[in-house]
Amino acid sequence: MSLAPQSISTSMISSSSSAFLSPSNLNFNSRRQNAWVQAKRISVCKCVAAPQEEKIAYKTKVSRNGNLGKLQAGYLFPEIARRKAAHMLKYPDAEVISLGIGDTTEPIPEVITSALAKRSYALSTQEGYSGYGAEQGEKPLRAAIASTFYKDLGIEEGDIFVSDGAKCDISRLQIVFGSNVTMAVQDPSYPAYVDSSVIMGQTGEFQKDAEKYGKIEYMRCTAENGFFPDLSTVARTDIIFFCSPNNPTGAAATREQLTRLVQFAKDNGSIIVYDSAYALYISDDNPRSIFEIPGAKEVIPELIIYLFCCSCTRLMFFLLSFVAIETSSFSKYAGFTGVRLGWTVIPKELLFSDGFPVAKDFNRIVCTCFNGASNISQAGGLACLSPEGFKAVHEVIGFYKENTDIIVETFNSLGFKVYGGKNAPYVWVQFPGRSSWDVFSEILKKTHVVTTPGSGFGPGGEGFIRVSAFGHRGNVLEACKRFKHLYK
Amino acid sequence: MEVKLACMVCSVKVRLKAGCSSVVRSAVGRLVQLVNRGRCTKVHRNFNLEKLRNGYLFTEIARRELQHLEKYPNAKVISLGIGDTTQPIPDNISMSMANYARALATAEGYRGYGAEQGNKELRKAIAETHYKDVLVKESEVFVSDGSQCDIARLLLVLGSNVTVAAQDPSFPAYIDSSVIVGQAGDLEDEVGKYCNIEYLECGPGNNFFPDLKGTSRTDIIFFCSPNNPTGHAATQNQLEQLVEFARNNGSIIIFDSAYAAYVTDGCPRSIYEIPGAREVAIEISSFSKFSGFTGVRLGWTVVPEELLFSSGFPVINDFNRIICTCFNGASNIAQAGGLACLSSEGLEAVHSVVDYYKENTKILIDTLASLGIKVYGGINAPYVWAHFPGRKSWDVFAEILEKTHITTVPGSGFGPGGEEYIRISGFGHRESILEASRRLEALF
């Protein structure tokens, strides 16, 4: 059954919409190019005289969500993709190298892909078919995550929630927290924390002069403070997002720093949401999980019970008390950026002010607003955590770390102040006094290398460029060659 | 209660479990609660979540089934409750997924992040196979990891200040998500309804289509057809009324067509078959019940370009923003599988599985009808909606489970309009369906 022909102005709106939503010529691998049409473009459209009868486009009476109106631009990475695509259109013969979006490039080790394939096949057999899985994830995978990453840290299988990735988990956590909580983020930080907070209605309006949203506490992380905020200047918030090793700065917080952070959270009754997506990139001794911090667990002197146990004449019990949630991902470990798999840890003991366990509310969200990660992806995750798989994963990580070394060395040799790169696949290069979008454009134009402008991560990122180390070795070497040529 | 404790002297980890003296357990439990109150964070619980009275319906069904299994470990429990698919995915589809997965180990075949809106080819295939005659563009199709997730994302787009209508009874995710996002107001315990939600009663008395004349305006109208749980597929005429109602009120319909493949009698499979729907409706759908992808996770949402907020701002722009910020695309392997489902070979294979479930449903209808039980649905959906006048649906659910070891779903779990009804799903192995029929015949 065909519809009546569209009205003229509707089709004009459609065509203008199509212009920015036009089918991309990019291959499957690239991000979609999208520019966000502001409302004014629609009204420009309506002002154009229609040759036939005047027909105003139908509008519903549903008000737009004011929170989305607060967002200043599109999400950072689609904008980077858009600019890359525009550049490629302008220079069709240029060999553009992408060190912008942190997209993994190396194949997934075979031991893992064969598990993915095996599970796929099994779904076409009677014995192997499975329908809905537990929304919290398959038990063996939850157990493997607990024992691989949280051994001896007081975290159990039941505290692990498998997901389709950290970005999705961040939003689900925000849904749990609701609009009436306050939050703090590092500045600069991964844009999903701030953007999801705006979407949830936790923030005020964007303040153009400061380039910050009202009601968010921005914890400045600079070269001067070793990329760890001065907590004495940070106001209390309910939630504190903290990413270590950090995207974009590459800084890995030390045990001492995290101990202070945990103490700060405890003193304020806050909840830390700790993003450890890059933990396996750590080269030195820094903590890989927030739950390594002893301050997160403490002795409660009021509760000392004397009982008998087999090895001692008395037992002194203490309660394990937590202040943190941890979120992580298989994306940058196993190249699962497209396969989609991650997890969030919420200790049972983490409680809201009324004593209600946070994990129970998260579980409710996971059961109602989600339906579990793909069973095939989960089979792949389990293979990643097998001894053979984990070894292979470390090899791929090692490859990207070598890339990072090459990039660090290049910028060092050119006399730049370079940060990060040691514990993360990101290099944070300073361009003092310059607008980061200008530097981004200059690098793109003159070397055909895509990077990410620091201000996209917050005002604290201004004057910096993030160079990601995900790429084929040849491309990374070529990019560095071009950098040397440009900045010699 | 489970309490994590550790001996400070020998560091042995101890958990107070069933083996310990109950006196000790309860004493420690009370102490723990006392101490916990001092150890809480100062973060207030989201009051919207407090408004959810029970756990999610299907979680509760699963829990009861487990309980029953513990009570009767030798019983052969047949699950006709949660609508979980049981038949294997056709070979050619799982083969595509396996091939795609193996290719990820090669330089040429490796793929990282995909477009958050979905793989281009898949979007095109969805537009061309499901919306062949109704002018849905590839750019309006957003691939996802399933409808339950899309419902939450749509409500995130719309925000807490919109009003919502849903059929009564309906798939619980609509109302529960609405409560979570803060749209629903408080629960009125006596009637079991949230005060800000408009409940569109659907029953045999009104041919399972709400009396729109008596319905207040809301911003959003959730409408599922073929319906879960009643199985009713709205007619062309009914949907025209719905679209007209939405247009007159400036409302947005969120049309759930997850069971479109089960339509047998020519009822519309897409809201876009109705003229004018593009300016008032979003459509969500899923590969779950269509291709057995309940565990694989794949679905889609259509947001037409013409759908505008009152300010003229396109809804599609905001949906796209949410997709890019709160989501990172469906699994690329699942998408490869979806593409295979929509090839001509795939469609044929998938439809024969759908037919299998339809035959199951027919067997159940025939059984119940022969027992003199009034049944609805089952013709255009894999659900049979059986009426037990005067009885509480949780009681009937419990009776059926206790006496025949068959799990069903009590109608009141779908809303107060579901009281007196039981939903029986047609997903299962043929032998289980036949065995279930035998047991029901014995009981009734």
XYZ file of N, CA, C and O in Angstrom, chain A residues 369-429:
244
model
N 15.526 -2.330 31.020
C 15.952 -1.441 29.939
C 17.031 -2.072 29.070
O 17.611 -1.407 28.219
N 17.289 -3.343 29.285
C 18.370 -4.033 28.603
C 17.965 -5.493 28.540
O 17.012 -5.916 29.204
N 18.632 -6.275 27.731
C 18.266 -7.691 27.668
C 19.496 -8.569 27.564
O 19.425 -9.667 27.018
N 20.632 -8.064 28.083
C 21.858 -8.853 28.082
C 22.730 -8.582 26.868
O 22.252 -8.116 25.835
N 24.013 -8.846 27.016
C 24.937 -8.741 25.887
C 24.705 -9.952 24.981
O 24.202 -10.984 25.413
N 25.077 -9.818 23.723
C 24.903 -10.908 22.774
C 25.595 -12.176 23.283
O 26.730 -12.120 23.762
N 24.880 -13.307 23.189
C 25.462 -14.546 23.696
C 26.740 -14.914 22.939
O 27.681 -15.472 23.517
N 26.788 -14.572 21.660
C 27.990 -14.880 20.885
C 29.179 -14.064 21.414
O 30.276 -14.589 21.637
N 28.944 -12.778 21.649
C 30.009 -11.918 22.193
C 30.496 -12.439 23.531
O 31.690 -12.395 23.836
N 29.571 -12.933 24.338
C 29.945 -13.443 25.654
C 30.831 -14.682 25.533
O 31.772 -14.860 26.315
N 30.528 -15.518 24.545
C 31.383 -16.692 24.318
C 32.799 -16.227 23.963
O 33.792 -16.811 24.402
N 32.880 -15.151 23.183
C 34.183 -14.591 22.834
C 34.892 -14.055 24.065
O 36.093 -14.218 24.235
N 34.127 -13.401 24.941
C 34.695 -12.854 26.163
C 35.308 -13.940 27.036
O 36.390 -13.791 27.600
N 34.579 -15.058 27.122
C 35.075 -16.172 27.932
C 36.400 -16.679 27.366
O 37.345 -16.973 28.109
N 36.478 -16.754 26.041
C 37.718 -17.202 25.406
C 38.855 -16.220 25.665
O 40.008 -16.615 25.835
N 38.536 -14.932 25.724
C 39.564 -13.917 26.019
C 40.212 -14.173 27.375
O 41.371 -13.828 27.595
N 39.410 -14.731 28.293
C 39.899 -14.888 29.661
C 40.457 -16.273 29.945
O 40.862 -16.563 31.079
N 40.463 -17.123 28.908
C 41.145 -18.416 29.050
C 42.649 -18.117 29.067
O 43.059 -17.045 28.609
N 43.455 -19.024 29.579
C 44.897 -18.735 29.608
C 45.456 -18.388 28.235
O 46.194 -17.419 28.082
N 45.067 -19.187 27.226
C 45.591 -18.938 25.883
C 45.070 -17.602 25.341
O 45.807 -16.813 24.758
N 43.791 -17.378 25.574
C 43.173 -16.150 25.075
C 43.756 -14.913 25.726
O 44.049 -13.918 25.065
N 43.959 -14.991 27.034
C 44.460 -13.833 27.775
C 45.885 -13.501 27.335
O 46.263 -12.333 27.233
N 46.637 -14.559 27.046
C 48.004 -14.360 26.550
C 47.950 -13.641 25.207
O 48.675 -12.673 24.973
N 47.070 -14.103 24.340
C 46.944 -13.489 23.010
C 46.497 -12.039 23.120
O 46.977 -11.162 22.391
N 45.581 -11.776 24.048
C 45.091 -10.410 24.273
C 46.258 -9.509 24.677
O 46.395 -8.390 24.174
N 47.106 -10.019 25.557
C 48.248 -9.207 25.992
C 49.197 -8.911 24.849
O 49.834 -7.852 24.814
N 49.279 -9.834 23.879
C 50.144 -9.583 22.728
C 49.622 -8.430 21.885
O 50.383 -7.582 21.439
N 48.315 -8.403 21.681
C 47.735 -7.310 20.897
C 47.920 -5.986 21.637
O 48.283 -4.969 21.044
N 47.702 -6.018 22.947
C 47.905 -4.811 23.744
C 49.360 -4.360 23.626
O 49.643 -3.159 23.465
N 50.268 -5.323 23.671
C 51.689 -5.015 23.535
C 51.989 -4.328 22.215
O 52.785 -3.387 22.149
N 51.337 -4.774 21.169
C 51.495 -4.164 19.843
C 51.098 -2.696 19.873
O 51.817 -1.808 19.414
N 49.914 -2.418 20.455
C 49.445 -1.026 20.509
C 50.363 -0.194 21.408
O 50.593 0.991 21.158
N 50.903 -0.817 22.445
C 51.824 -0.081 23.327
C 53.094 0.289 22.575
O 53.645 1.384 22.767
N 53.556 -0.586 21.718
C 54.726 -0.247 20.900
C 54.409 0.942 19.996
O 55.237 1.838 19.825
N 53.206 0.923 19.415
C 52.758 2.068 18.611
C 52.858 3.345 19.435
O 53.338 4.376 18.970
N 52.360 3.249 20.667
C 52.344 4.429 21.537
C 53.757 4.945 21.768
O 54.007 6.156 21.721
N 54.690 4.016 22.002
C 56.097 4.410 22.223
C 56.626 5.192 21.029
O 57.321 6.202 21.178
N 56.299 4.701 19.828
C 56.784 5.352 18.609
C 56.258 6.786 18.534
O 56.997 7.726 18.219
N 54.977 6.952 18.851
C 54.374 8.285 18.789
C 54.970 9.202 19.848
O 55.288 10.371 19.576
N 55.141 8.674 21.057
C 55.733 9.468 22.142
C 57.126 9.943 21.741
O 57.484 11.119 21.874
N 57.899 9.007 21.232
C 59.278 9.313 20.841
C 59.323 10.384 19.765
O 60.140 11.300 19.816
N 58.383 10.275 18.813
C 58.338 11.251 17.718
C 58.109 12.656 18.253
O 58.859 13.586 17.940
N 57.067 12.806 19.067
C 56.748 14.149 19.544
C 57.814 14.675 20.507
O 58.098 15.869 20.537
N 58.402 13.762 21.285
C 59.503 14.176 22.160
C 60.649 14.740 21.342
O 61.187 15.807 21.642
N 60.978 13.999 20.278
C 62.118 14.404 19.457
C 61.868 15.739 18.775
O 62.795 16.443 18.407
N 60.585 16.088 18.595
C 60.266 17.365 17.951
C 60.209 18.496 18.965
O 59.871 19.625 18.618
N 60.481 18.155 20.229
C 60.541 19.187 21.256
C 59.204 19.505 21.902
O 59.069 20.483 22.625
N 58.195 18.666 21.680
C 56.906 18.928 22.304
C 56.885 18.422 23.726
O 57.628 17.499 24.097
N 56.008 19.011 24.534
C 55.744 18.480 25.863
C 54.703 17.371 25.670
O 53.592 17.616 25.204
N 55.113 16.174 26.019
C 54.270 15.006 25.751
C 53.877 14.329 27.052
O 54.713 14.114 27.929
N 52.609 13.978 27.187
C 52.137 13.313 28.397
C 51.438 12.018 28.024
O 51.124 11.757 26.850
N 51.163 11.212 29.026
C 50.486 9.944 28.773
C 51.371 8.980 28.017
O 52.593 9.069 28.076
N 50.748 8.035 27.338
C 51.475 7.103 26.480
C 52.136 5.956 27.203
O 52.471 4.948 26.598
N 52.371 6.110 28.504
C 53.100 5.044 29.208
C 52.134 3.974 29.707
O 52.433 2.779 29.697
N 50.989 4.410 30.170
C 50.027 3.485 30.760
C 48.713 3.437 30.002
O 47.716 2.925 30.513
N 48.714 4.003 28.792
C 47.477 4.062 28.010
C 47.839 4.223 26.540
O 48.933 4.690 26.221
N 46.938 3.863 25.640
C 47.224 3.973 24.206
C 46.943 5.367 23.668
O 46.563 5.526 22.509
N 47.069 6.365 24.507
C 46.826 7.736 24.073
C 48.017 8.604 24.439
O 48.587 8.481 25.536
N 48.366 9.506 23.519
C 49.460 10.442 23.742
C 48.857 11.838 23.782
O 48.074 12.211 22.902
N 49.192 12.569 24.794
C 48.568 13.875 25.066
C 49.647 14.934 24.834
O 50.546 15.118 25.639
N 49.532 15.580 23.692
C 50.595 16.485 23.250
C 50.171 17.930 23.439
O 49.088 18.325 23.020
